[in-house]
JSON list of C-alpha atoms in Angstrom, two decimals:
[
{"chain": "A", "resi": 1, "resn": "MET", "atom": "CA", "xyz": [-0.10, -0.29, -0.21]},
{"chain": "A", "resi": 2, "resn": "GLU", "atom": "CA", "xyz": [1.24, 3.55, -0.81]},
{"chain": "A", "resi": 3, "resn": "THR", "atom": "CA", "xyz": [2.10, 5.72, 1.69]},
{"chain": "A", "resi": 4, "resn": "GLY", "atom": "CA", "xyz": [3.11, 9.45, 2.00]},
{"chain": "A", "resi": 5, "resn": "SER", "atom": "CA", "xyz": [3.64, 12.43, 4.11]},
{"chain": "A", "resi": 6, "resn": "ARG", "atom": "CA", "xyz": [0.51, 13.20, 6.69]},
{"chain": "A", "resi": 7, "resn": "GLU", "atom": "CA", "xyz": [-0.16, 16.30, 3.96]},
{"chain": "A", "resi": 8, "resn": "GLU", "atom": "CA", "xyz": [-0.58, 13.51, 0.77]},
{"chain": "A", "resi": 9, "resn": "LEU", "atom": "CA", "xyz": [-2.46, 11.27, 3.11]},
{"chain": "A", "resi": 10, "resn": "THR", "atom": "CA", "xyz": [-4.70, 13.93, 4.25]},
{"chain": "A", "resi": 11, "resn": "GLN", "atom": "CA", "xyz": [-5.58, 15.03, 0.47]},
{"chain": "A", "resi": 12, "resn": "ARG", "atom": "CA", "xyz": [-5.82, 11.10, -0.52]},
{"chain": "A", "resi": 13, "resn": "LEU", "atom": "CA", "xyz": [-8.49, 10.92, 2.36]},
{"chain": "A", "resi": 14, "resn": "ILE", "atom": "CA", "xyz": [-10.35, 13.92, 1.18]},
{"chain": "A", "resi": 15, "resn": "GLU", "atom": "CA", "xyz": [-10.12, 12.47, -2.43]},
{"chain": "A", "resi": 16, "resn": "SER", "atom": "CA", "xyz": [-11.29, 9.41, -1.59]},
{"chain": "A", "resi": 17, "resn": "VAL", "atom": "CA", "xyz": [-14.34, 10.65, 0.85]},
{"chain": "A", "resi": 18, "resn": "GLU", "atom": "CA", "xyz": [-15.44, 13.26, -2.10]},
{"chain": "A", "resi": 19, "resn": "HIS", "atom": "CA", "xyz": [-15.25, 10.12, -4.61]},
{"chain": "A", "resi": 20, "resn": "LEU", "atom": "CA", "xyz": [-17.54, 7.93, -2.32]},
{"chain": "A", "resi": 21, "resn": "ASN", "atom": "CA", "xyz": [-19.59, 10.78, -1.55]},
{"chain": "A", "resi": 22, "resn": "ARG", "atom": "CA", "xyz": [-20.57, 11.55, -5.04]},
{"chain": "A", "resi": 23, "resn": "GLN", "atom": "CA", "xyz": [-21.16, 7.88, -5.94]},
{"chain": "A", "resi": 24, "resn": "LEU", "atom": "CA", "xyz": [-23.34, 7.65, -2.98]},
{"chain": "A", "resi": 25, "resn": "ARG", "atom": "CA", "xyz": [-25.24, 10.74, -4.21]},
{"chain": "A", "resi": 26, "resn": "LEU", "atom": "CA", "xyz": [-25.59, 9.76, -8.04]},
{"chain": "A", "resi": 27, "resn": "ASP", "atom": "CA", "xyz": [-28.39, 7.54, -7.24]},
{"chain": "A", "resi": 28, "resn": "ARG", "atom": "CA", "xyz": [-29.97, 10.03, -5.06]},
{"chain": "A", "resi": 29, "resn": "LEU", "atom": "CA", "xyz": [-30.70, 12.36, -7.75]},
{"chain": "A", "resi": 30, "resn": "SER", "atom": "CA", "xyz": [-33.63, 10.66, -8.86]},
{"chain": "A", "resi": 31, "resn": "GLU", "atom": "CA", "xyz": [-35.11, 10.60, -5.45]},
{"chain": "A", "resi": 32, "resn": "TRP", "atom": "CA", "xyz": [-34.42, 14.35, -5.01]},
{"chain": "A", "resi": 33, "resn": "GLN", "atom": "CA", "xyz": [-36.18, 14.99, -8.27]},
{"chain": "A", "resi": 34, "resn": "ASP", "atom": "CA", "xyz": [-39.05, 12.97, -7.30]},
{"chain": "A", "resi": 35, "resn": "LEU", "atom": "CA", "xyz": [-39.65, 15.19, -4.17]},
{"chain": "A", "resi": 36, "resn": "ASP", "atom": "CA", "xyz": [-39.54, 17.98, -6.34]},
{"chain": "A", "resi": 37, "resn": "LEU", "atom": "CA", "xyz": [-38.20, 20.33, -3.57]},
{"chain": "A", "resi": 38, "resn": "THR", "atom": "CA", "xyz": [-36.30, 23.31, -3.54]},
{"chain": "A", "resi": 39, "resn": "ILE", "atom": "CA", "xyz": [-32.78, 23.37, -1.61]},
{"chain": "A", "resi": 40, "resn": "PRO", "atom": "CA", "xyz": [-34.49, 25.22, 1.26]},
{"chain": "A", "resi": 41, "resn": "GLN", "atom": "CA", "xyz": [-37.60, 23.17, 1.38]},
{"chain": "A", "resi": 42, "resn": "ALA", "atom": "CA", "xyz": [-35.35, 20.17, 1.32]},
{"chain": "A", "resi": 43, "resn": "LYS", "atom": "CA", "xyz": [-33.02, 21.57, 3.93]},
{"chain": "A", "resi": 44, "resn": "THR", "atom": "CA", "xyz": [-36.11, 22.12, 5.99]},
{"chain": "A", "resi": 45, "resn": "LEU", "atom": "CA", "xyz": [-37.44, 18.37, 5.43]},
{"chain": "A", "resi": 46, "resn": "PHE", "atom": "CA", "xyz": [-33.65, 17.08, 6.60]},
{"chain": "A", "resi": 47, "resn": "LEU", "atom": "CA", "xyz": [-33.39, 19.45, 9.64]},
{"chain": "A", "resi": 48, "resn": "LEU", "atom": "CA", "xyz": [-37.11, 18.57, 11.11]},
{"chain": "A", "resi": 49, "resn": "GLU", "atom": "CA", "xyz": [-36.20, 14.91, 10.26]},
{"chain": "A", "resi": 50, "resn": "ARG", "atom": "CA", "xyz": [-32.92, 15.21, 12.16]},
{"chain": "A", "resi": 51, "resn": "GLU", "atom": "CA", "xyz": [-34.16, 17.75, 15.23]},
{"chain": "A", "resi": 52, "resn": "GLY", "atom": "CA", "xyz": [-37.73, 16.99, 15.54]},
{"chain": "A", "resi": 53, "resn": "PRO", "atom": "CA", "xyz": [-40.22, 19.70, 15.75]},
{"chain": "A", "resi": 54, "resn": "GLN", "atom": "CA", "xyz": [-38.99, 23.40, 15.61]},
{"chain": "A", "resi": 55, "resn": "ARG", "atom": "CA", "xyz": [-40.22, 26.69, 15.73]},
{"chain": "A", "resi": 56, "resn": "MET", "atom": "CA", "xyz": [-40.15, 29.06, 12.85]},
{"chain": "A", "resi": 57, "resn": "GLY", "atom": "CA", "xyz": [-37.24, 31.01, 14.34]},
{"chain": "A", "resi": 58, "resn": "SER", "atom": "CA", "xyz": [-34.95, 28.27, 14.71]},
{"chain": "A", "resi": 59, "resn": "ILE", "atom": "CA", "xyz": [-36.00, 27.09, 11.18]},
{"chain": "A", "resi": 60, "resn": "ALA", "atom": "CA", "xyz": [-34.96, 30.65, 10.10]},
{"chain": "A", "resi": 61, "resn": "GLY", "atom": "CA", "xyz": [-31.85, 30.59, 11.69]},
{"chain": "A", "resi": 62, "resn": "ALA", "atom": "CA", "xyz": [-30.76, 26.97, 10.87]},
{"chain": "A", "resi": 63, "resn": "LEU", "atom": "CA", "xyz": [-31.59, 28.15, 6.77]},
{"chain": "A", "resi": 64, "resn": "GLY", "atom": "CA", "xyz": [-30.14, 31.83, 7.31]},
{"chain": "A", "resi": 65, "resn": "ILE", "atom": "CA", "xyz": [-33.06, 33.29, 5.98]},
{"chain": "A", "resi": 66, "resn": "ALA", "atom": "CA", "xyz": [-36.08, 35.66, 7.32]},
{"chain": "A", "resi": 67, "resn": "VAL", "atom": "CA", "xyz": [-38.98, 34.17, 9.03]},
{"chain": "A", "resi": 68, "resn": "SER", "atom": "CA", "xyz": [-41.23, 35.59, 6.53]},
{"chain": "A", "resi": 69, "resn": "ALA", "atom": "CA", "xyz": [-39.39, 33.22, 3.86]},
{"chain": "A", "resi": 70, "resn": "THR", "atom": "CA", "xyz": [-39.52, 30.31, 6.04]},
{"chain": "A", "resi": 71, "resn": "THR", "atom": "CA", "xyz": [-43.11, 30.59, 6.14]},
{"chain": "A", "resi": 72, "resn": "THR", "atom": "CA", "xyz": [-43.28, 30.27, 2.59]},
{"chain": "A", "resi": 73, "resn": "VAL", "atom": "CA", "xyz": [-40.73, 27.23, 2.46]},
{"chain": "A", "resi": 74, "resn": "VAL", "atom": "CA", "xyz": [-42.78, 25.62, 5.46]},
{"chain": "A", "resi": 75, "resn": "ASP", "atom": "CA", "xyz": [-46.08, 26.38, 3.43]},
{"chain": "A", "resi": 76, "resn": "ARG", "atom": "CA", "xyz": [-44.95, 24.42, 0.51]},
{"chain": "A", "resi": 77, "resn": "LEU", "atom": "CA", "xyz": [-44.12, 21.33, 2.50]},
{"chain": "A", "resi": 78, "resn": "VAL", "atom": "CA", "xyz": [-47.23, 21.64, 4.32]},
{"chain": "A", "resi": 79, "resn": "ASP", "atom": "CA", "xyz": [-49.23, 22.01, 0.78]},
{"chain": "A", "resi": 80, "resn": "ARG", "atom": "CA", "xyz": [-47.25, 18.64, -0.07]},
{"chain": "A", "resi": 81, "resn": "GLY", "atom": "CA", "xyz": [-48.10, 17.09, 3.19]},
{"chain": "A", "resi": 82, "resn": "LEU", "atom": "CA", "xyz": [-44.81, 16.73, 4.12]},
{"chain": "A", "resi": 83, "resn": "ALA", "atom": "CA", "xyz": [-45.05, 18.75, 7.39]},
{"chain": "A", "resi": 84, "resn": "THR", "atom": "CA", "xyz": [-47.69, 20.34, 9.51]},
{"chain": "A", "resi": 85, "resn": "ARG", "atom": "CA", "xyz": [-47.98, 23.22, 11.63]},
{"chain": "A", "resi": 86, "resn": "LEU", "atom": "CA", "xyz": [-48.91, 23.29, 15.28]},
{"chain": "A", "resi": 87, "resn": "SER", "atom": "CA", "xyz": [-49.65, 26.10, 17.91]},
{"chain": "A", "resi": 88, "resn": "ASP", "atom": "CA", "xyz": [-47.42, 26.14, 21.02]},
{"chain": "A", "resi": 89, "resn": "PRO", "atom": "CA", "xyz": [-49.71, 24.92, 23.61]},
{"chain": "A", "resi": 90, "resn": "LYS", "atom": "CA", "xyz": [-47.75, 27.71, 26.37]},
{"chain": "A", "resi": 91, "resn": "ASP", "atom": "CA", "xyz": [-47.95, 30.40, 23.46]},
{"chain": "A", "resi": 92, "resn": "ARG", "atom": "CA", "xyz": [-50.59, 30.14, 20.56]},
{"chain": "A", "resi": 93, "resn": "ARG", "atom": "CA", "xyz": [-48.29, 32.70, 18.87]},
{"chain": "A", "resi": 94, "resn": "VAL", "atom": "CA", "xyz": [-45.51, 30.65, 18.71]},
{"chain": "A", "resi": 95, "resn": "VAL", "atom": "CA", "xyz": [-45.64, 27.73, 15.38]},
{"chain": "A", "resi": 96, "resn": "ILE", "atom": "CA", "xyz": [-44.09, 24.72, 15.59]},
{"chain": "A", "resi": 97, "resn": "CYS", "atom": "CA", "xyz": [-43.23, 22.43, 12.54]},
{"chain": "A", "resi": 98, "resn": "GLU", "atom": "CA", "xyz": [-42.91, 18.83, 12.41]},
{"chain": "A", "resi": 99, "resn": "LEU", "atom": "CA", "xyz": [-43.26, 16.39, 9.89]},
{"chain": "A", "resi": 100, "resn": "THR", "atom": "CA", "xyz": [-45.94, 14.23, 8.72]},
{"chain": "A", "resi": 101, "resn": "GLU", "atom": "CA", "xyz": [-45.64, 10.58, 8.04]},
{"chain": "A", "resi": 102, "resn": "GLN", "atom": "CA", "xyz": [-45.36, 10.89, 4.58]},
{"chain": "A", "resi": 103, "resn": "GLY", "atom": "CA", "xyz": [-42.51, 13.83, 5.01]},
{"chain": "A", "resi": 104, "resn": "ARG", "atom": "CA", "xyz": [-40.54, 10.89, 7.29]},
{"chain": "A", "resi": 105, "resn": "GLN", "atom": "CA", "xyz": [-41.30, 8.42, 4.90]},
{"chain": "A", "resi": 106, "resn": "ALA", "atom": "CA", "xyz": [-39.76, 11.18, 1.88]},
{"chain": "A", "resi": 107, "resn": "ALA", "atom": "CA", "xyz": [-36.70, 11.51, 4.12]},
{"chain": "A", "resi": 108, "resn": "ASP", "atom": "CA", "xyz": [-36.37, 8.14, 5.06]},
{"chain": "A", "resi": 109, "resn": "GLY", "atom": "CA", "xyz": [-36.30, 6.95, 1.38]},
{"chain": "A", "resi": 110, "resn": "PHE", "atom": "CA", "xyz": [-33.81, 9.42, 0.49]},
{"chain": "A", "resi": 111, "resn": "TRP", "atom": "CA", "xyz": [-31.51, 8.14, 3.10]},
{"chain": "A", "resi": 112, "resn": "THR", "atom": "CA", "xyz": [-32.39, 4.37, 2.14]},
{"chain": "A", "resi": 113, "resn": "ILE", "atom": "CA", "xyz": [-30.75, 4.95, -1.19]},
{"chain": "A", "resi": 114, "resn": "GLY", "atom": "CA", "xyz": [-27.37, 5.79, 0.20]},
{"chain": "A", "resi": 115, "resn": "HIS", "atom": "CA", "xyz": [-27.67, 3.02, 2.62]},
{"chain": "A", "resi": 116, "resn": "GLU", "atom": "CA", "xyz": [-28.33, 0.44, -0.17]},
{"chain": "A", "resi": 117, "resn": "ARG", "atom": "CA", "xyz": [-25.39, 1.78, -2.11]},
{"chain": "A", "resi": 118, "resn": "LEU", "atom": "CA", "xyz": [-23.11, 1.28, 0.60]},
{"chain": "A", "resi": 119, "resn": "ARG", "atom": "CA", "xyz": [-24.44, -2.24, 1.25]},
{"chain": "A", "resi": 120, "resn": "GLY", "atom": "CA", "xyz": [-23.54, -2.90, -2.03]},
{"chain": "A", "resi": 121, "resn": "LEU", "atom": "CA", "xyz": [-20.01, -1.28, -1.80]},
{"chain": "A", "resi": 122, "resn": "ALA", "atom": "CA", "xyz": [-19.39, -3.36, 1.26]},
{"chain": "A", "resi": 123, "resn": "ASP", "atom": "CA", "xyz": [-20.43, -6.76, -0.18]},
{"chain": "A", "resi": 124, "resn": "HIS", "atom": "CA", "xyz": [-17.40, -6.28, -2.23]},
{"chain": "A", "resi": 125, "resn": "LEU", "atom": "CA", "xyz": [-15.01, -6.20, 0.94]},
{"chain": "A", "resi": 126, "resn": "GLN", "atom": "CA", "xyz": [-13.25, -9.20, 2.78]},
{"chain": "A", "resi": 127, "resn": "VAL", "atom": "CA", "xyz": [-14.55, -9.05, 6.49]},
{"chain": "A", "resi": 128, "resn": "GLU", "atom": "CA", "xyz": [-11.12, -7.88, 7.51]},
{"chain": "A", "resi": 129, "resn": "GLN", "atom": "CA", "xyz": [-11.19, -5.12, 4.84]},
{"chain": "A", "resi": 130, "resn": "LEU", "atom": "CA", "xyz": [-14.63, -3.92, 6.20]},
{"chain": "A", "resi": 131, "resn": "THR", "atom": "CA", "xyz": [-13.58, -4.21, 9.94]},
{"chain": "A", "resi": 132, "resn": "GLY", "atom": "CA", "xyz": [-10.77, -1.93, 9.36]},
{"chain": "A", "resi": 133, "resn": "LEU", "atom": "CA", "xyz": [-12.80, 0.37, 7.12]},
{"chain": "A", "resi": 134, "resn": "VAL", "atom": "CA", "xyz": [-15.46, 0.48, 9.95]},
{"chain": "A", "resi": 135, "resn": "GLN", "atom": "CA", "xyz": [-12.61, 1.28, 12.68]},
{"chain": "A", "resi": 136, "resn": "ALA", "atom": "CA", "xyz": [-11.28, 4.05, 10.84]},
{"chain": "A", "resi": 137, "resn": "PHE", "atom": "CA", "xyz": [-14.90, 5.76, 10.01]},
{"chain": "A", "resi": 138, "resn": "GLU", "atom": "CA", "xyz": [-15.47, 5.21, 13.80]},
{"chain": "A", "resi": 139, "resn": "GLN", "atom": "CA", "xyz": [-12.13, 7.22, 14.59]},
{"chain": "A", "resi": 140, "resn": "LEU", "atom": "CA", "xyz": [-12.85, 9.63, 12.09]},
{"chain": "A", "resi": 141, "resn": "CYS", "atom": "CA", "xyz": [-16.62, 10.24, 13.76]},
{"chain": "A", "resi": 142, "resn": "ASP", "atom": "CA", "xyz": [-15.09, 10.39, 17.44]},
{"chain": "A", "resi": 143, "resn": "ALA", "atom": "CA", "xyz": [-12.40, 12.64, 16.46]},
{"chain": "A", "resi": 144, "resn": "LYS", "atom": "CA", "xyz": [-12.49, 16.25, 17.73]},
{"chain": "A", "resi": 145, "resn": "VAL", "atom": "CA", "xyz": [-12.70, 18.86, 14.80]},
{"chain": "A", "resi": 146, "resn": "GLU", "atom": "CA", "xyz": [-10.95, 22.15, 16.04]},
{"chain": "A", "resi": 147, "resn": "ALA", "atom": "CA", "xyz": [-12.48, 25.35, 14.64]},
{"chain": "A", "resi": 148, "resn": "THR", "atom": "CA", "xyz": [-15.32, 24.40, 12.59]},
{"chain": "A", "resi": 149, "resn": "PRO", "atom": "CA", "xyz": [-18.02, 27.03, 12.13]},
{"chain": "A", "resi": 150, "resn": "ASP", "atom": "CA", "xyz": [-20.85, 24.76, 13.37]},
{"chain": "A", "resi": 151, "resn": "SER", "atom": "CA", "xyz": [-19.29, 24.43, 16.91]}
]
């Protein structure tokens, strides 16, 4: 196996992850097109899937857009049956958005494509190779990332 300096190895890691990411996204394009969502709508769908019910202000903050623009984004998800609006029982002026069952299924379907693609790739590896790969990815997931914009 070819080795190199830390910088060369880091660059190879970046290139490999980018290549894998592109391969996993190829099959998702049709799923994305089937959802027929704008990027802000998709981001909202996946935010609600990951974080659960959210206030409009929280969604606006996550998207980096005004609450008025967020209202339009959420309206489109509601119109498609992917999300619903609820009033906060503590403050009826507050609107909480959450996914419907159809919205959860849409998000799950999107991720399932990537899962299936990864399973197919894993089938081509020996158990020892797969074990090493899993350990390496787990180490990456556990590594503390310094100075990230989101932290």
